[in-house]
XYZ file of C-alpha atoms in Angstrom:
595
model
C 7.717 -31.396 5.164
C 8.792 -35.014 4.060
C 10.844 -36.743 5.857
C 12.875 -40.338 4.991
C 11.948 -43.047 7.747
C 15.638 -44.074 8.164
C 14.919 -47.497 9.082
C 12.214 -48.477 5.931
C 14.035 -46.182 3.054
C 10.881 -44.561 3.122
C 9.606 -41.200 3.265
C 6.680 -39.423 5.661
C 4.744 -36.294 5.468
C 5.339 -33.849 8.730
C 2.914 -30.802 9.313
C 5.148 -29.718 12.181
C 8.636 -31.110 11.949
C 10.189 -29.059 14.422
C 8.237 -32.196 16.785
C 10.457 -34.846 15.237
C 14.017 -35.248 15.638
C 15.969 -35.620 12.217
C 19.290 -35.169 10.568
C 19.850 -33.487 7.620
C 22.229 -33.328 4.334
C 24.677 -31.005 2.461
C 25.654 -31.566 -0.482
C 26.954 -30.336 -4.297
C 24.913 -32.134 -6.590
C 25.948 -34.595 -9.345
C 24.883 -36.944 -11.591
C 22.441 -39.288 -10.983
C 20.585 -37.655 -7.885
C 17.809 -39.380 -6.804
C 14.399 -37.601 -7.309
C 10.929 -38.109 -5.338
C 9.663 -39.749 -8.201
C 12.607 -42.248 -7.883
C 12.081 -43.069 -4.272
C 8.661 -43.499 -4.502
C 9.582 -46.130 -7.448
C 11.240 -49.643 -8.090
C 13.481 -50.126 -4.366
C 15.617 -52.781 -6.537
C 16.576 -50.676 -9.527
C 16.981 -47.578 -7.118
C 19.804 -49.568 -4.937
C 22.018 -49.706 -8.207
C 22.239 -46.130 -8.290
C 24.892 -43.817 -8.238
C 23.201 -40.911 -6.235
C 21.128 -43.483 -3.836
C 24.333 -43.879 -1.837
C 24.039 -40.259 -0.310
C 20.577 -41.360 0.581
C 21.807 -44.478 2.050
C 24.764 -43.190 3.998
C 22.761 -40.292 5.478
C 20.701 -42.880 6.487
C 22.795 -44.954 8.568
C 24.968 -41.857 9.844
C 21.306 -40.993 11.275
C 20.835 -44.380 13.268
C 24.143 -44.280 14.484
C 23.004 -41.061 16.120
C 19.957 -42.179 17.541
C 17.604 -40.248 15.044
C 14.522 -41.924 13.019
C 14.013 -39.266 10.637
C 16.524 -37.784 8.084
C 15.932 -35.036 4.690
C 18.003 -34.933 1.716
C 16.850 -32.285 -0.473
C 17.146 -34.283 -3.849
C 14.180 -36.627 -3.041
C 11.937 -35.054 -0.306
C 10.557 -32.294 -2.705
C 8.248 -33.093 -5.186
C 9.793 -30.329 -7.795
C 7.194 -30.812 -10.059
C 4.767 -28.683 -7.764
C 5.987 -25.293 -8.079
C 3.745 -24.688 -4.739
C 6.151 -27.321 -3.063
C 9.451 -26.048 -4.629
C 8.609 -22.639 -3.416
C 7.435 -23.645 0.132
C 10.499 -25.470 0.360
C 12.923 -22.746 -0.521
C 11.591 -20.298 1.426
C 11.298 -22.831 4.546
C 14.996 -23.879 3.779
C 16.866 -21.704 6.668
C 14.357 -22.970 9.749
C 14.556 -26.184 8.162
C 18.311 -26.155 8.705
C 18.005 -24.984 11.571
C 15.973 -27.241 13.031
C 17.907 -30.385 12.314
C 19.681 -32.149 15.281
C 22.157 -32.032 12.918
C 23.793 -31.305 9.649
C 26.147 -34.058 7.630
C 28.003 -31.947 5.181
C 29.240 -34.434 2.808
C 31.848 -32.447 0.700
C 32.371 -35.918 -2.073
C 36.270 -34.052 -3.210
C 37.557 -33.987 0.062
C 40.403 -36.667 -0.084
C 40.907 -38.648 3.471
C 44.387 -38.220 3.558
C 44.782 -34.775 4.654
C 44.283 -34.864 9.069
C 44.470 -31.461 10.513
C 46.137 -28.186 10.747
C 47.286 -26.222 8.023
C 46.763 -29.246 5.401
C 43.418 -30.083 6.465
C 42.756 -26.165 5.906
C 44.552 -26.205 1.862
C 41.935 -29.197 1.323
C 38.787 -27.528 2.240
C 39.359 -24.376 0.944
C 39.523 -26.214 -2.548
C 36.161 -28.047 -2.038
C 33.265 -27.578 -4.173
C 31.210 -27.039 -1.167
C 32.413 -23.974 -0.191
C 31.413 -22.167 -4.079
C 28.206 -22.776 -4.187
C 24.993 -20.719 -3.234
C 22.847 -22.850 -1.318
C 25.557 -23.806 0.841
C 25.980 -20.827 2.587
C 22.343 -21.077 4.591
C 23.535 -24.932 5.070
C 26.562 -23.705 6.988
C 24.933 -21.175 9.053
C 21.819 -22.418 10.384
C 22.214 -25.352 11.624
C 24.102 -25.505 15.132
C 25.469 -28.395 14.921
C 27.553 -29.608 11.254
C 29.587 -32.599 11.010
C 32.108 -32.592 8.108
C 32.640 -36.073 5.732
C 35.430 -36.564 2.975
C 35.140 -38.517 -0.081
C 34.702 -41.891 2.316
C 32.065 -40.596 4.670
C 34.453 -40.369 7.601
C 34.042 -37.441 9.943
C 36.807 -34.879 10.039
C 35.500 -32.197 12.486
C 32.056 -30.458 13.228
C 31.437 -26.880 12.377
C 32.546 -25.636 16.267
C 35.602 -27.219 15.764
C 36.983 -25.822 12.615
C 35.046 -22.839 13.158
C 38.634 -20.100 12.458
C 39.323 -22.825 9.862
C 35.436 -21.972 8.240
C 35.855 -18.639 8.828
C 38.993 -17.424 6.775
C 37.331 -19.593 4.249
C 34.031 -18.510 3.740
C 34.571 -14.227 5.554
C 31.634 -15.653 7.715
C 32.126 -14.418 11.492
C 32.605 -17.019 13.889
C 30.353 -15.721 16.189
C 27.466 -16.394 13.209
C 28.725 -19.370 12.453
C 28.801 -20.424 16.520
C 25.060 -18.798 16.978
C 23.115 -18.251 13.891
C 20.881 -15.430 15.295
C 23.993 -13.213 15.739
C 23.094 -12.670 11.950
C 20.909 -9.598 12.929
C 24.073 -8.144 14.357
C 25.701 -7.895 10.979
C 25.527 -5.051 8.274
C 23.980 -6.319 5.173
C 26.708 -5.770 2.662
C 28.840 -7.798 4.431
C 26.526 -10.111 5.081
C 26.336 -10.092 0.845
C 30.028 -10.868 0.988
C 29.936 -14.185 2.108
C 27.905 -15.077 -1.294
C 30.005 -12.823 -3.882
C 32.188 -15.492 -5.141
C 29.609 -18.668 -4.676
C 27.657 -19.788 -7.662
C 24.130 -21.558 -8.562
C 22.940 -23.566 -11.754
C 19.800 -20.946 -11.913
C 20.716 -17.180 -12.240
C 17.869 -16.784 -9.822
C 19.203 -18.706 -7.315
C 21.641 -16.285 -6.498
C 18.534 -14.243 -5.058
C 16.425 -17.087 -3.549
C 19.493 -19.158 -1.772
C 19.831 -16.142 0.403
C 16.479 -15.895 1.991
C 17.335 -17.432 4.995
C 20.657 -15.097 5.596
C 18.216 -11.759 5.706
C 14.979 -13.385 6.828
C 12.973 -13.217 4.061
C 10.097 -14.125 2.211
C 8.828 -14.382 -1.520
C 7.701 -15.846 -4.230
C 9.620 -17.163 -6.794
C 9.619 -16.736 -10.482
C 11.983 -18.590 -12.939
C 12.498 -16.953 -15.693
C 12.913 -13.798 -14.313
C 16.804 -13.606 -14.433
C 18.582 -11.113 -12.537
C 15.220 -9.138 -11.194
C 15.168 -11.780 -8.851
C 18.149 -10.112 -7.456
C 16.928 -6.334 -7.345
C 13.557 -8.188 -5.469
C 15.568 -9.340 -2.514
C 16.677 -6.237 -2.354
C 13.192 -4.428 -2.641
C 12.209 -6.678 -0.015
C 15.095 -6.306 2.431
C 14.615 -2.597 2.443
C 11.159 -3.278 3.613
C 12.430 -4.443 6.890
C 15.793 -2.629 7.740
C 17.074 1.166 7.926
C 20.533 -0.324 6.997
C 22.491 1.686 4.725
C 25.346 -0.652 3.999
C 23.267 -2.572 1.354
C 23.915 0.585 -0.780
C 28.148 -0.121 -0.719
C 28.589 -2.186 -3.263
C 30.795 -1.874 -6.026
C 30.088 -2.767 -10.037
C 32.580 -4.716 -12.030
C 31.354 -3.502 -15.623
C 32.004 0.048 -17.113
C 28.689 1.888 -16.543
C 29.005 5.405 -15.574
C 25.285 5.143 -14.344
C 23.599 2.480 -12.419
C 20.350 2.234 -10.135
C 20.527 2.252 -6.147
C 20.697 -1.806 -6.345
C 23.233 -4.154 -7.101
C 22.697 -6.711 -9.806
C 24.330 -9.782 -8.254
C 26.207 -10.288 -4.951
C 29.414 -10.201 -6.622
C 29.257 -6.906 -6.577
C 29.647 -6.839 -2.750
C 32.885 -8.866 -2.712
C 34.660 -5.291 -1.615
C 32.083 -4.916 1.354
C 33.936 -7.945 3.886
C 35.549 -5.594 6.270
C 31.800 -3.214 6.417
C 31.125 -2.818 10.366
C 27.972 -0.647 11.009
C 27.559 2.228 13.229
C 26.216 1.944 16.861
C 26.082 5.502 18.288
C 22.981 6.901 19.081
C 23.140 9.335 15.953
C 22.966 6.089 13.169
C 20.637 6.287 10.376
C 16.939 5.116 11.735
C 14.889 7.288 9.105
C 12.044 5.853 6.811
C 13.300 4.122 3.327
C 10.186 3.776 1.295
C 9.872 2.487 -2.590
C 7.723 3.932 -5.175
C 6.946 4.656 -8.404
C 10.392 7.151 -8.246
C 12.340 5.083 -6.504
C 13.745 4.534 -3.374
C 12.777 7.739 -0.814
C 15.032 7.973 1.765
C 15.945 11.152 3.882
C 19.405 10.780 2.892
C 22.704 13.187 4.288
C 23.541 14.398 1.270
C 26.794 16.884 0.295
C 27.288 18.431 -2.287
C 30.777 18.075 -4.103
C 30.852 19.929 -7.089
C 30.515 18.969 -11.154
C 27.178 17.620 -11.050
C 28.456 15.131 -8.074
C 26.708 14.567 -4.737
C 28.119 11.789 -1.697
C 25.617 10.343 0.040
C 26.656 9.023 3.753
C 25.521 5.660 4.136
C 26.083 5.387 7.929
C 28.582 2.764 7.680
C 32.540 2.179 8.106
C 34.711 0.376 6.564
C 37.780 -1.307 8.678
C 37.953 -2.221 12.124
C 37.798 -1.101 15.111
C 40.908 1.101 15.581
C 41.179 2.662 11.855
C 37.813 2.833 9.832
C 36.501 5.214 7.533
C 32.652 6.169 6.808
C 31.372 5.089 3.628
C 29.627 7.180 0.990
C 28.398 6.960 -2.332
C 28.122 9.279 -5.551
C 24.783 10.315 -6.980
C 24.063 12.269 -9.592
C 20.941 14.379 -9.897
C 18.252 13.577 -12.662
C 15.304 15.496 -13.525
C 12.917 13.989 -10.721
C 15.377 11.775 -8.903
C 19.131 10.738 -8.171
C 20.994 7.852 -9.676
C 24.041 6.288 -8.572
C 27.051 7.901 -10.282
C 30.653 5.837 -10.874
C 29.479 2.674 -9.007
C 32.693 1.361 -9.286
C 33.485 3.086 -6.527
C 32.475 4.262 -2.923
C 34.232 7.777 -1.263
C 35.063 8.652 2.109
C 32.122 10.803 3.859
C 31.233 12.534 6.621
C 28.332 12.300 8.575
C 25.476 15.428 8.641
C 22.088 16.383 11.002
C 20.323 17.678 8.068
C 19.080 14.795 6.056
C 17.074 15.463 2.942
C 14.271 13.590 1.251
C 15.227 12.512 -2.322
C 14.629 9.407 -4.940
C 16.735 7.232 -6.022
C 16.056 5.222 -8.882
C 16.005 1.252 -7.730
C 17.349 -0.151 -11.217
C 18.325 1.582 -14.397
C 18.710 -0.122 -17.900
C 21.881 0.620 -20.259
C 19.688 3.051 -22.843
C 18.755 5.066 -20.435
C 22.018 5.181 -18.241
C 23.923 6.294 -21.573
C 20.676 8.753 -21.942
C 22.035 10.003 -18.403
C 25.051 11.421 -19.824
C 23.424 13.888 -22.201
C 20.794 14.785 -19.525
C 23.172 18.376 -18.544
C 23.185 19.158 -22.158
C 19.484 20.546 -21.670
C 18.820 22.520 -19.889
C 18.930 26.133 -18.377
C 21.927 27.164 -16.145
C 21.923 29.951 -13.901
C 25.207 31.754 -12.440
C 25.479 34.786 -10.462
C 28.328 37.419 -10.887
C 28.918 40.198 -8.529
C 31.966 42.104 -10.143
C 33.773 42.819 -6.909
C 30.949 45.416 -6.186
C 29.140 45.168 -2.648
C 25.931 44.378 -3.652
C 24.479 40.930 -3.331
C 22.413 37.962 -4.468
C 20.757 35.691 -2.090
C 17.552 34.579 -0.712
C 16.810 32.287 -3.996
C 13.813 30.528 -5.081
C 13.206 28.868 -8.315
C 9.604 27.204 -9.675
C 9.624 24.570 -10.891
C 11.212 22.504 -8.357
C 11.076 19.551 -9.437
C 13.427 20.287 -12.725
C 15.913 22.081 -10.361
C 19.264 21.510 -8.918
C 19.450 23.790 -6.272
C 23.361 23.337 -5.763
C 24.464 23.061 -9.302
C 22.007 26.063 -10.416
C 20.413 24.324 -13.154
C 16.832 23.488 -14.552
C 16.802 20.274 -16.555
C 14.523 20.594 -19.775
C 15.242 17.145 -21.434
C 12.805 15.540 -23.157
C 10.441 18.563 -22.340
C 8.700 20.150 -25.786
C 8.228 23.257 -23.722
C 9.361 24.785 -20.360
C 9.401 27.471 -18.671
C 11.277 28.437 -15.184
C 11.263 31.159 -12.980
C 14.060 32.338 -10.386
C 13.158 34.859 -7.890
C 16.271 36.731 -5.648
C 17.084 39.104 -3.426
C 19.917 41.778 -4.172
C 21.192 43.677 -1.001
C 23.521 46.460 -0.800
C 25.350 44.696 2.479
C 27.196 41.680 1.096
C 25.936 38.386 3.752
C 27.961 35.808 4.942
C 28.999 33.689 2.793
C 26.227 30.943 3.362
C 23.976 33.619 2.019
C 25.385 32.323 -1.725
C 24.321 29.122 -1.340
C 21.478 28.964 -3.225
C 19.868 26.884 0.221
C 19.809 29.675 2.019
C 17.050 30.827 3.502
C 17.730 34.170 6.069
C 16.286 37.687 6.295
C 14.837 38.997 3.534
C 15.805 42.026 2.201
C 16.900 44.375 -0.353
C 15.252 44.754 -3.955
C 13.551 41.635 -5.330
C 14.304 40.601 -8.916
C 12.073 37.578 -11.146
C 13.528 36.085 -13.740
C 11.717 34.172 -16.082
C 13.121 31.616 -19.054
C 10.760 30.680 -21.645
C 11.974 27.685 -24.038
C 9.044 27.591 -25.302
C 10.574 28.761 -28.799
C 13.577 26.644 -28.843
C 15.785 26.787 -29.967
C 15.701 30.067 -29.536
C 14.543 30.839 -26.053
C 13.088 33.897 -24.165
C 13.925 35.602 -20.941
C 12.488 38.591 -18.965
C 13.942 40.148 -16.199
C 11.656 42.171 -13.725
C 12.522 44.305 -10.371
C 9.605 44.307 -8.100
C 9.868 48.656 -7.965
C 8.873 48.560 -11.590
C 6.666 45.453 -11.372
C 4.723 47.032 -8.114
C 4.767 50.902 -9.957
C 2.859 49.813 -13.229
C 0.451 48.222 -10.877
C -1.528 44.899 -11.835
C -4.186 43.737 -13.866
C -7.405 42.313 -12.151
C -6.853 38.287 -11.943
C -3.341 38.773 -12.508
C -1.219 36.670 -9.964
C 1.443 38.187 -8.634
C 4.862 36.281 -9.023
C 6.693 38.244 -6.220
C 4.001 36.900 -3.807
C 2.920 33.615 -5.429
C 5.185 32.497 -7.338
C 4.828 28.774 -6.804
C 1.612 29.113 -8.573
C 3.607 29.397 -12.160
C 5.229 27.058 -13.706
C 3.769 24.357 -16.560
C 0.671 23.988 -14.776
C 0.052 27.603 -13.538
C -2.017 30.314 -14.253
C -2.019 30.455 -18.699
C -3.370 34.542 -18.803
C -0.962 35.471 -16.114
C 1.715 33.359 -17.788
C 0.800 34.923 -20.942
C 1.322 38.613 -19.494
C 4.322 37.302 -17.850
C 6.255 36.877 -20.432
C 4.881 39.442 -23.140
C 8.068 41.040 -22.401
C 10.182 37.835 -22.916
C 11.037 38.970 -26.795
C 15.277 39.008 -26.181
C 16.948 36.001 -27.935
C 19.998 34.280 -26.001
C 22.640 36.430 -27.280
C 20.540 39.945 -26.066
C 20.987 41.620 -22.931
C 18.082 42.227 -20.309
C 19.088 44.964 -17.710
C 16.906 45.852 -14.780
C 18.238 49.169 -12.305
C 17.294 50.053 -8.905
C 17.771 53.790 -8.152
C 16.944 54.703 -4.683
C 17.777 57.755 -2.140
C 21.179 56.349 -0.934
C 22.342 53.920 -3.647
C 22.057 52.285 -6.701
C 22.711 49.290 -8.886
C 22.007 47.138 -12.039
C 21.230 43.761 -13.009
C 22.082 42.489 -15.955
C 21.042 39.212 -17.506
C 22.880 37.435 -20.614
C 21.977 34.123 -22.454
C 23.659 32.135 -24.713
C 24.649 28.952 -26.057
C 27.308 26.749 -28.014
C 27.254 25.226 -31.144
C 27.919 21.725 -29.089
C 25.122 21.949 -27.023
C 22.088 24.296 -28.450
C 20.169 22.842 -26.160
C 21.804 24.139 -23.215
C 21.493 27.470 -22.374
C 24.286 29.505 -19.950
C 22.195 32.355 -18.333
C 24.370 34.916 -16.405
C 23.457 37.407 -14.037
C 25.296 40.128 -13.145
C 25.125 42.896 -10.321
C 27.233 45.845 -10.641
C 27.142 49.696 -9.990
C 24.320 51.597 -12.011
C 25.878 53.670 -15.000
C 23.386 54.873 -17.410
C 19.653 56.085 -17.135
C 17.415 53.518 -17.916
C 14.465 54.228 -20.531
C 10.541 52.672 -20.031
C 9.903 49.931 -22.908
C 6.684 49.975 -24.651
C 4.474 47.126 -25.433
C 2.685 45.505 -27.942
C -1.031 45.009 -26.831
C -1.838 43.039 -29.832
C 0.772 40.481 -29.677
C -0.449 40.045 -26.229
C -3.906 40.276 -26.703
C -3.634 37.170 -28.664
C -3.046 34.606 -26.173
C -5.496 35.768 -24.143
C -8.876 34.769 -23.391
C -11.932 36.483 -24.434
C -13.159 37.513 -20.921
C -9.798 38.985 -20.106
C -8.562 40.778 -23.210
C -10.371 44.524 -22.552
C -9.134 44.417 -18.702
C -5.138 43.509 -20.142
C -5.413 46.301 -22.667
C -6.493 48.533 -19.970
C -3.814 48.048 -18.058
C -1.140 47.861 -20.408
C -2.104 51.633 -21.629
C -0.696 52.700 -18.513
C 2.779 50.749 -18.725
C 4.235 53.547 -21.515
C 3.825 56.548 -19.068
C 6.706 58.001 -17.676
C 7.491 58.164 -14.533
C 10.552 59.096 -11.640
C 12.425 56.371 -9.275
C 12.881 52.560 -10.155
C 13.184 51.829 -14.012
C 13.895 48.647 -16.036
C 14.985 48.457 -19.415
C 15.074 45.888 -22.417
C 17.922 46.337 -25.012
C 16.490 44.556 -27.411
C 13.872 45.962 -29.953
C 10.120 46.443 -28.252
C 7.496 46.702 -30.949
């Protein structure tokens, strides 16, 4: 750290200048500001300067207060040395705070102004008070010393510390003891910056080091990343949920997990954080996905989901938790309508999701369109009192388990399976949730989609009586038992097999009947879609009293034999000689054509 010799004009090189006593200066810049090349230059010329009177003033406010040593910003970093610049800004805050003190020279402060209410108009209308780099200059220090236009004091930061506070939203007990700073939430903390400014857009990020205690490198030219980075880096460090609370000003119905600037937390002033022993204290990773986080998550309906950020907004007596809307993707969440936070609630079963960090306008207006493929599942039980429940559906990671929906965009093909339970005693109602996970029992059903063909797509509807009464080819894997195993990556001659039966197109009806001793029931399965979104397809399942005998389907062992391998062909055949024999008890029936 350099450091001006107050005495000779001159400057000094400090490896530890927390040792050496020294004042140091605020300012706005202006024209004219003296650079370390200057100083190091002609002393004559450099008098006649404009900007060399900040140096010189700082100077002799210094002696008067016994101090050798004093720093102005403008001239005691060699900004040519991008090593220096950097080393600077991120030492910025400690330097600050390490000063005996801080002259805070705010040049359109007018002298005539004294005190009270007056004095209070004035500096709310100084320069000093927009811009970025400020902000660290008011808070560490503990000791500032306001000068008008003149140089002439006109209180120190203790004094006028209500006066400071209702203009900058910084708490007085920050601005009385800078490591109270810890104490506040984030967002708020983001407040005090939303309406300030900096020449660089990058500044924005790297002026606020010092006000979260951070560290990193910095890269101009990189716009507003620079932003999203302090961000990336704060979450390495806190389980804070507030930084998630701010609010954009622009019309996107999609945006990332992170705001772009801090004007976006200019709602997020009156943010006070929880402090029972139930707050969020959970992990908050990034990766390649996005943020993880074991959120509390609720669902609210049309493709919506709040997510409780631990956090209240208002005061003491009258505050209300803060939430956030998120809408689900095909791997991850996003934030949805980030113009706006919601009222939550809070939950004790958090779940581990990703939420994309950042999102860029092509793909957030891509985001829209994302529910127009896909495959959507709904259950109908026709007033009757049996019942679905017990659900599981492969592939996971393409499913919404609360909006009943596989997402297929962007996928050439796909294919899904849902596996459920149908009992002939109706469960609670939590048994509908397609979460929940109880006894179970009753007749098991698969269902599998195949869009393999779109855009005409397949579906095949199996009970496990049939499935378990035709028996199963040797290798075959058994999709009651393993079903996880299927999916894109699963077994191809068991998927083949699988969904040899999978001839109906979307407008077709699969029906599958259980017939047993003391009762007896169908399931019927319809598909369809619109001429607005062919893409999507509406998939309805229906349990109702059996009516009509069902009759066996045959197969075609040629068709099938095709996609088989070699090695397995004469086994499949085998077995699928045996499927066209009658037989009494459980039967399940295709309408459409087999042949």
């Amino acid at each position: 750290m350099r450091l001006i010799n107050v005495k000779a004009c001159s400057l000094e090189l400090f490896t530890d200048p927390v040792s050496v006593p020294y004042a140091i200066l605020s300012h706005t810049w202006a024209e004219d500001e003296i650079s370390f090349q200057d100083l190091e230059g002609d002393r004559e010329a450099l008098e006649l300067r404009e900007g060399f009177v900040k140096i010189r003033e700082t100077c002799r406010l210094a002696i008067e207060n016994g101090l050798d040593y004093a720093w102005v910003d403008t001239c005691c970093i060699d900004k040519t040395s991008s090593a220096e610049l950097s080393e600077a800004i991120n030492s910025m805050f400690k330097w600050y705070g390490s000063a005996a003190v801080c002259y805070a020279f705010l040049s359109d402060l007018s002298k005539s102004p004294s005190s009270g209410d007056e004095l209070l108009k004035s500096l709310e209308h100084c320069r000093w008070f927009t811009r970025g780099w400020t902000l660290q200059e008011l808070i560490a220090p503990p000791e500032v010393l306001f000068l008008d236009e003149d140089w002439n004091p006109r209180g120190t930061k203790s004094e006028l510390r209500l006066h400071l506070e209702l203009i900058t939203g910084v708490d007085r007990t920050v601005l009385y003891d800078s490591t109270q700073l810890s104490m506040i939430p984030l967002a708020k903390r983001m407040s005090w910056a939303a309406k300030r400014k900096t020449s660089r857009i990058e500044d924005l990020a790297y002026c606020l080091l010092g006000i979260f205690d951070i560290n990193m490198a910095m890269i101009y030219g990189e716009g507003p990343k620079a932003f999203i980075r302090l961000q990336e880096e704060i979450l390495k460090k806190t389980t804070d949920l507030s930084l998630f609370a701010w609010q954009s000003n622009d019309t996107d119905t999609y945006r990332g997990l992170l705001a772009r600037s801090p004007l976006e937390f200019q709602q997020c002033g009156s943010i006070i954080p929880n402090t029972d022993q139930f707050r969020f204290r959970e992990e908050i990773s990034l990766t390649n996905k996005g943020a993880r986080i074991n959120a509390m998550l609720h669902h609210s309906g049309n493709g919506l989901y709040i997510m409780d950020l631990d956090c209240y907004r208002g005061n003491r007596t009258s505050k209300d938790r803060i939430g956030i809307f998120l809408s689900r993707t095909v791997d991850s969440y996003v934030r949805r309508s980030p113009q706006e936070t919601t009222s939550s609630i809070s939950s004790n079963k958090p779940s581990q999701i990703y939420i994309q960090s950042d999102i860029q306008d092509p793909i957030s207006s891509g985001l829209e369109d994302d529910r127009n493929y896909g495959i959507h599942i709904s259950f109908e039980e026709s007033g009757y009192k049996y019942t679905a429940s017990n659900f599981h559906a492969v592939p996971q990671a393409y499913w919404d388990v609360n909006e009943q929906f596989f997402f297929t965009r962007g996928l050439e093909g796909f294919t899904a399976f849902v596996h459920f339970y149908v009992s002939p005693s109706a469960p609670s109602a939590q048994a509908k949730n397609l979460e929940y996970i109880g006894h179970k029992s009753g007749q098991r059903f698969l269902l599998v989609c195949d869009l393999q063909n779109m855009p005409e797509p397949l579906f095949v509807l199996y009970s496990e009586e049939e499935f378990r009464r035709q028996g199963m080819a040797p290798g075959f894997i058994d999709p009651f038992e393993s079903i996880d195993v299927y999916g894109p990556q699963g077994d191809r001659d068991s998927l083949a097999l699988l969904n040899s039966r999978a001839r109906s197109r979307p407008q077709k009806k699969l029906t599958a009947r259980h017939i047993g001793s003391s009762d007896a029931f169908e399931v019927s399965v319809s598909a369809f879609s619109s001429d607005e979104h062919p893409h999507k397809i509406e998939v309805r399942i229906n349990i109702g009293p059996e009516a009509t005998p069902a009759k066996r389907p045959t197969v075609n062992v040629r068709s099938i034999s095709a996609t088989l391998s070699n090695t397995k062909k004469k086994t499949m055949e085998k077995w699928y000689q045996g499927l066209s024999k009658p037989s009494s008890g459980s039967k399940a029936e295709d309408d459409s054509s087999t042949g």
